[in-house]
mmCIF file of C-alpha atoms and ligand atoms in Angstrom:
data_model
loop_
_atom_site.group_PDB
_atom_site.id
_atom_site.type_symbol
_atom_site.label_atom_id
_atom_site.label_comp_id
_atom_site.label_asym_id
_atom_site.label_seq_id
_atom_site.Cartn_x
_atom_site.Cartn_y
_atom_site.Cartn_z
ATOM 1 C CA MET A 277 242.093 64.858 198.477
ATOM 2 C CA GLY A 278 239.953 66.796 195.864
ATOM 3 C CA ARG A 279 236.429 67.831 196.400
ATOM 4 C CA ARG A 280 233.549 66.103 194.702
ATOM 5 C CA VAL A 281 230.356 68.133 193.954
ATOM 6 C CA ILE A 282 227.343 66.657 192.308
ATOM 7 C CA ILE A 283 225.152 68.750 190.067
ATOM 8 C CA THR A 284 221.635 67.687 189.495
ATOM 9 C CA GLY A 285 218.490 69.283 188.066
ATOM 10 C CA VAL A 286 215.607 68.221 185.885
ATOM 11 C CA PRO A 287 216.268 68.006 182.106
ATOM 12 C CA GLY A 288 216.232 71.547 180.568
ATOM 13 C CA VAL A 289 216.784 73.526 183.810
ATOM 14 C CA GLY A 290 220.196 74.666 182.423
ATOM 15 C CA LYS A 291 222.634 72.638 184.587
ATOM 16 C CA THR A 292 225.294 72.532 182.010
ATOM 17 C CA THR A 293 225.127 76.450 181.366
ATOM 18 C CA VAL A 294 225.473 77.139 185.064
ATOM 19 C CA VAL A 295 228.381 74.778 185.577
ATOM 20 C CA THR A 296 230.125 76.351 182.554
ATOM 21 C CA GLY A 297 229.498 79.780 183.838
ATOM 22 C CA ALA A 298 230.841 79.032 187.341
ATOM 23 C CA LEU A 299 233.941 77.204 186.111
ATOM 24 C CA LYS A 300 234.878 80.340 184.040
ATOM 25 C CA VAL A 301 234.445 82.578 187.218
ATOM 26 C CA LEU A 302 236.754 80.160 189.356
ATOM 27 C CA GLU A 303 239.416 79.775 186.639
ATOM 28 C CA GLN A 304 240.080 83.540 187.056
ATOM 29 C CA GLU A 305 240.651 82.735 190.738
ATOM 30 C CA GLY A 306 242.933 79.921 189.964
ATOM 31 C CA ILE A 307 240.533 77.271 191.197
ATOM 32 C CA VAL A 308 240.226 74.215 188.811
ATOM 33 C CA TYR A 309 237.582 71.671 188.620
ATOM 34 C CA ARG A 310 237.056 68.966 186.004
ATOM 35 C CA THR A 311 233.459 68.057 184.936
ATOM 36 C CA LEU A 312 232.392 64.525 184.321
ATOM 37 C CA ASN A 313 229.079 63.879 182.836
ATOM 38 C CA PHE A 314 227.495 60.700 184.219
ATOM 39 C CA GLY A 315 225.158 60.288 181.305
ATOM 40 C CA THR A 316 228.225 60.360 179.019
ATOM 41 C CA TYR A 317 230.049 57.561 180.922
ATOM 42 C CA MET A 318 226.824 55.552 180.719
ATOM 43 C CA PHE A 319 226.282 56.366 177.013
ATOM 44 C CA ASP A 320 229.817 55.277 175.941
ATOM 45 C CA VAL A 321 229.059 51.815 177.355
ATOM 46 C CA ALA A 322 225.584 51.645 175.957
ATOM 47 C CA LEU A 323 226.743 52.712 172.569
ATOM 48 C CA LYS A 324 229.434 50.073 172.446
ATOM 49 C CA GLU A 325 226.955 47.411 173.378
ATOM 50 C CA GLY A 326 224.758 48.572 170.522
ATOM 51 C CA ILE A 327 221.668 48.954 172.836
ATOM 52 C CA VAL A 328 220.957 52.748 172.043
ATOM 53 C CA ARG A 329 221.773 55.309 169.410
ATOM 54 C CA ASP A 330 221.073 58.329 171.243
ATOM 55 C CA ARG A 331 221.602 59.365 174.971
ATOM 56 C CA ASP A 332 217.838 60.215 175.386
ATOM 57 C CA GLU A 333 217.052 56.580 174.649
ATOM 58 C CA MET A 334 218.770 55.392 177.835
ATOM 59 C CA ARG A 335 216.051 56.345 180.275
ATOM 60 C CA LYS A 336 213.621 54.139 178.215
ATOM 61 C CA LEU A 337 215.741 51.039 178.636
ATOM 62 C CA ASP A 338 214.807 48.278 181.092
ATOM 63 C CA LYS A 339 215.407 49.302 184.623
ATOM 64 C CA GLU A 340 217.935 46.544 185.391
ATOM 65 C CA ILE A 341 220.051 47.674 182.354
ATOM 66 C CA GLN A 342 219.920 51.332 183.386
ATOM 67 C CA LYS A 343 221.121 50.216 186.701
ATOM 68 C CA ARG A 344 223.945 48.204 185.407
ATOM 69 C CA LEU A 345 225.127 51.060 183.078
ATOM 70 C CA GLN A 346 224.733 53.340 186.125
ATOM 71 C CA LYS A 347 227.030 51.169 188.397
ATOM 72 C CA LEU A 348 229.747 50.878 185.746
ATOM 73 C CA ALA A 349 229.654 54.827 185.260
ATOM 74 C CA ALA A 350 230.111 55.331 188.949
ATOM 75 C CA GLN A 351 232.886 52.874 189.237
ATOM 76 C CA ALA A 352 234.808 54.554 186.374
ATOM 77 C CA MET A 353 234.289 58.118 187.958
ATOM 78 C CA ALA A 354 235.477 57.008 191.427
ATOM 79 C CA ARG A 355 238.938 56.510 189.882
ATOM 80 C CA GLU A 356 239.181 60.149 188.856
ATOM 81 C CA GLU A 357 241.148 62.473 191.173
ATOM 82 C CA GLY A 358 241.335 66.277 192.004
ATOM 83 C CA ASN A 359 238.543 68.584 192.301
ATOM 84 C CA ILE A 360 235.576 67.134 190.165
ATOM 85 C CA ILE A 361 232.021 68.253 189.346
ATOM 86 C CA ILE A 362 229.610 65.422 188.341
ATOM 87 C CA ASP A 363 226.833 66.357 186.117
ATOM 88 C CA THR A 364 223.989 64.168 186.695
ATOM 89 C CA HIS A 365 220.284 63.423 187.916
ATOM 90 C CA ALA A 366 219.001 63.220 191.363
ATOM 91 C CA SER A 367 216.331 61.063 189.774
ATOM 92 C CA ILE A 368 215.414 59.754 186.185
ATOM 93 C CA LYS A 369 211.825 59.818 185.050
ATOM 94 C CA THR A 370 211.376 56.477 183.327
ATOM 95 C CA PRO A 371 208.291 54.779 181.960
ATOM 96 C CA SER A 372 208.196 52.542 185.170
ATOM 97 C CA GLY A 373 208.447 55.443 187.592
ATOM 98 C CA TYR A 374 211.373 57.634 189.183
ATOM 99 C CA LEU A 375 214.609 55.846 189.255
ATOM 100 C CA ALA A 376 217.185 57.043 191.838
ATOM 101 C CA GLY A 377 220.183 58.676 190.120
ATOM 102 C CA LEU A 378 222.295 58.240 193.099
ATOM 103 C CA PRO A 379 221.419 55.059 194.807
ATOM 104 C CA GLU A 380 223.422 53.652 197.667
ATOM 105 C CA TRP A 381 225.971 51.695 195.450
ATOM 106 C CA VAL A 382 226.520 54.894 193.462
ATOM 107 C CA LEU A 383 226.830 57.206 196.501
ATOM 108 C CA ARG A 384 229.283 54.682 198.068
ATOM 109 C CA GLU A 385 231.489 55.020 195.099
ATOM 110 C CA LEU A 386 231.154 58.812 194.713
ATOM 111 C CA MET A 387 230.937 60.130 198.263
ATOM 112 C CA PRO A 388 230.236 63.711 197.477
ATOM 113 C CA ASP A 389 230.917 66.803 199.662
ATOM 114 C CA THR A 390 227.888 68.702 198.327
ATOM 115 C CA ILE A 391 224.972 67.748 196.217
ATOM 116 C CA VAL A 392 223.562 70.810 194.280
ATOM 117 C CA LEU A 393 220.137 70.914 192.922
ATOM 118 C CA VAL A 394 219.633 73.452 190.102
ATOM 119 C CA GLU A 395 215.951 74.388 190.000
ATOM 120 C CA THR A 396 213.432 76.952 188.574
ATOM 121 C CA ASN A 397 209.866 77.532 188.033
ATOM 122 C CA GLU A 398 208.325 74.461 186.184
ATOM 123 C CA ASP A 399 206.745 76.881 183.438
ATOM 124 C CA GLN A 400 210.195 78.140 182.633
ATOM 125 C CA ILE A 401 211.499 74.622 182.304
ATOM 126 C CA LEU A 402 208.756 73.692 179.934
ATOM 127 C CA LEU A 403 209.474 76.598 177.753
ATOM 128 C CA ARG A 404 213.276 75.905 177.731
ATOM 129 C CA ARG A 405 212.655 72.216 176.713
ATOM 130 C CA LEU A 406 210.349 73.284 173.878
ATOM 131 C CA SER A 407 213.002 75.612 172.500
ATOM 132 C CA ASP A 408 215.859 73.034 172.737
ATOM 133 C CA GLU A 409 216.110 71.337 169.411
ATOM 134 C CA THR A 410 219.485 69.505 170.020
ATOM 135 C CA ARG A 411 217.883 66.981 172.433
ATOM 136 C CA SER A 412 214.798 64.630 172.453
ATOM 137 C CA ARG A 413 213.209 65.970 175.633
ATOM 138 C CA ASP A 414 210.183 64.260 177.005
ATOM 139 C CA LEU A 415 207.077 66.101 176.301
ATOM 140 C CA GLU A 416 205.747 66.776 179.752
ATOM 141 C CA GLY A 417 203.368 69.301 181.403
ATOM 142 C CA SER A 418 204.354 71.776 184.094
ATOM 143 C CA TYR A 419 202.534 69.653 186.635
ATOM 144 C CA GLY A 420 204.792 66.763 185.832
ATOM 145 C CA ILE A 421 207.911 68.859 186.012
ATOM 146 C CA ALA A 422 206.795 70.347 189.244
ATOM 147 C CA GLU A 423 206.441 66.840 190.639
ATOM 148 C CA HIS A 424 209.839 65.732 189.412
ATOM 149 C CA GLN A 425 211.351 68.706 191.132
ATOM 150 C CA GLN A 426 209.641 67.814 194.357
ATOM 151 C CA PHE A 427 210.731 64.281 194.185
ATOM 152 C CA ASN A 428 214.200 65.332 193.643
ATOM 153 C CA ARG A 429 214.162 67.556 196.740
ATOM 154 C CA ALA A 430 212.960 64.575 198.739
ATOM 155 C CA ILE A 431 215.390 62.061 197.393
ATOM 156 C CA ALA A 432 218.307 64.624 198.033
ATOM 157 C CA ALA A 433 217.514 64.531 201.606
ATOM 158 C CA ALA A 434 217.911 60.730 201.657
ATOM 159 C CA TYR A 435 221.387 61.097 199.915
ATOM 160 C CA SER A 436 222.375 63.542 202.542
ATOM 161 C CA MET A 437 221.523 61.062 205.312
ATOM 162 C CA TYR A 438 223.633 58.370 203.593
ATOM 163 C CA ALA A 439 226.640 60.313 202.578
ATOM 164 C CA GLY A 440 226.676 63.048 205.108
ATOM 165 C CA CYS A 441 226.887 65.593 202.269
ATOM 166 C CA ALA A 442 225.317 69.038 202.108
ATOM 167 C CA VAL A 443 222.387 69.775 199.887
ATOM 168 C CA LYS A 444 222.359 73.147 198.135
ATOM 169 C CA TYR A 445 219.454 74.520 196.140
ATOM 170 C CA VAL A 446 220.532 76.934 193.207
ATOM 171 C CA THR A 447 217.761 78.785 191.392
ATOM 172 C CA ASN A 448 218.391 79.329 187.686
ATOM 173 C CA ALA A 449 215.530 81.658 187.010
ATOM 174 C CA ASP A 450 214.969 83.285 183.584
ATOM 175 C CA HIS A 451 217.396 86.437 183.236
ATOM 176 C CA LEU A 452 219.158 85.637 186.469
ATOM 177 C CA LEU A 453 221.813 83.259 185.079
ATOM 178 C CA GLU A 454 224.504 85.290 186.726
ATOM 179 C CA LYS A 455 222.875 84.850 190.223
ATOM 180 C CA ALA A 456 222.916 81.061 189.574
ATOM 181 C CA VAL A 457 226.510 81.215 188.429
ATOM 182 C CA GLU A 458 227.562 83.115 191.469
ATOM 183 C CA ASP A 459 225.742 80.811 193.842
ATOM 184 C CA LEU A 460 227.309 77.680 192.350
ATOM 185 C CA ALA A 461 230.741 79.287 192.490
ATOM 186 C CA ALA A 462 230.283 80.028 196.237
ATOM 187 C CA VAL A 463 229.674 76.317 196.803
ATOM 188 C CA LEU A 464 232.775 75.260 194.708
ATOM 189 C CA ARG A 465 235.172 77.783 196.347
HETATM 190 P P1 AMP B 248 221.864 64.210 180.510
HETATM 191 O O1 AMP B 248 222.762 64.330 179.274
HETATM 192 O O2 AMP B 248 222.524 64.777 181.759
HETATM 193 O O3 AMP B 248 220.422 64.580 180.430
HETATM 194 O O4 AMP B 248 221.996 62.746 180.841
HETATM 195 C C1 AMP B 248 221.516 61.810 179.659
HETATM 196 C C2 AMP B 248 220.987 60.479 180.306
HETATM 197 O O5 AMP B 248 221.861 59.721 181.162
HETATM 198 C C3 AMP B 248 219.661 60.514 181.332
HETATM 199 O O6 AMP B 248 218.570 60.814 180.579
HETATM 200 C C4 AMP B 248 219.765 59.337 181.929
HETATM 201 O O7 AMP B 248 219.192 58.367 180.978
HETATM 202 C C5 AMP B 248 221.250 58.978 182.122
HETATM 203 N N1 AMP B 248 221.734 59.382 183.414
HETATM 204 C C6 AMP B 248 222.567 60.398 183.723
HETATM 205 N N2 AMP B 248 222.893 60.286 185.086
HETATM 206 C C7 AMP B 248 222.253 59.098 185.653
HETATM 207 C C8 AMP B 248 222.307 58.636 186.884
HETATM 208 N N3 AMP B 248 222.849 59.068 187.878
HETATM 209 N N4 AMP B 248 221.689 57.390 186.926
HETATM 210 C C9 AMP B 248 220.902 56.745 185.858
HETATM 211 N N5 AMP B 248 220.928 57.445 184.605
HETATM 212 C C10 AMP B 248 221.659 58.716 184.487
HETATM 213 MG MG1 MG B 249 223.162 68.564 180.525
#
């Protein structure tokens, strides 16, 4: 049985960058993981159904539609074998409030060994979002970002109760990417 590690973090914290770095380190040690992107699984279905044109529109969809897409994605990912990293969100900030990224019916499918929260200072995240032109990031102040990260810690504790998984905080601070990469690699080893 392979290992399943779920990586989360607010948009713009640099999750994907940290994961890419950690996988490179582990590859040199002969440890192999495949990365599955939760949003991409959802987007493939949403695109086929013609309900969105871009992945950043999904969090604005009706809550029930988001949950349907989420369930389909979890079921598809549960079929994957080997060591797997799932790149996703502990919670999604939607117009109707925070939506759990890993509600009971998703966790039951995925049953991770560890949930990683990639975090950093809210001002750093704000600046990273402003400089990322590849995505339609929500315009949000540092107070809102701090609140979102706080909510993610709280809901991760609930996930650990249900799944019996470990919860690991990894800090991805400015100019310290290598530290974040090493911390994540240590979780994956
Ligand atoms: P990302 O590329 O990781 O920012 O994900 C793109 C979008 O996919 C997010 O803005 C959400 O709308 C959706 N998404 C990703 N993971 C989840 C999840 N676990 N539950 C619900 N929606 C998700
Ligand atoms: Mg990403």
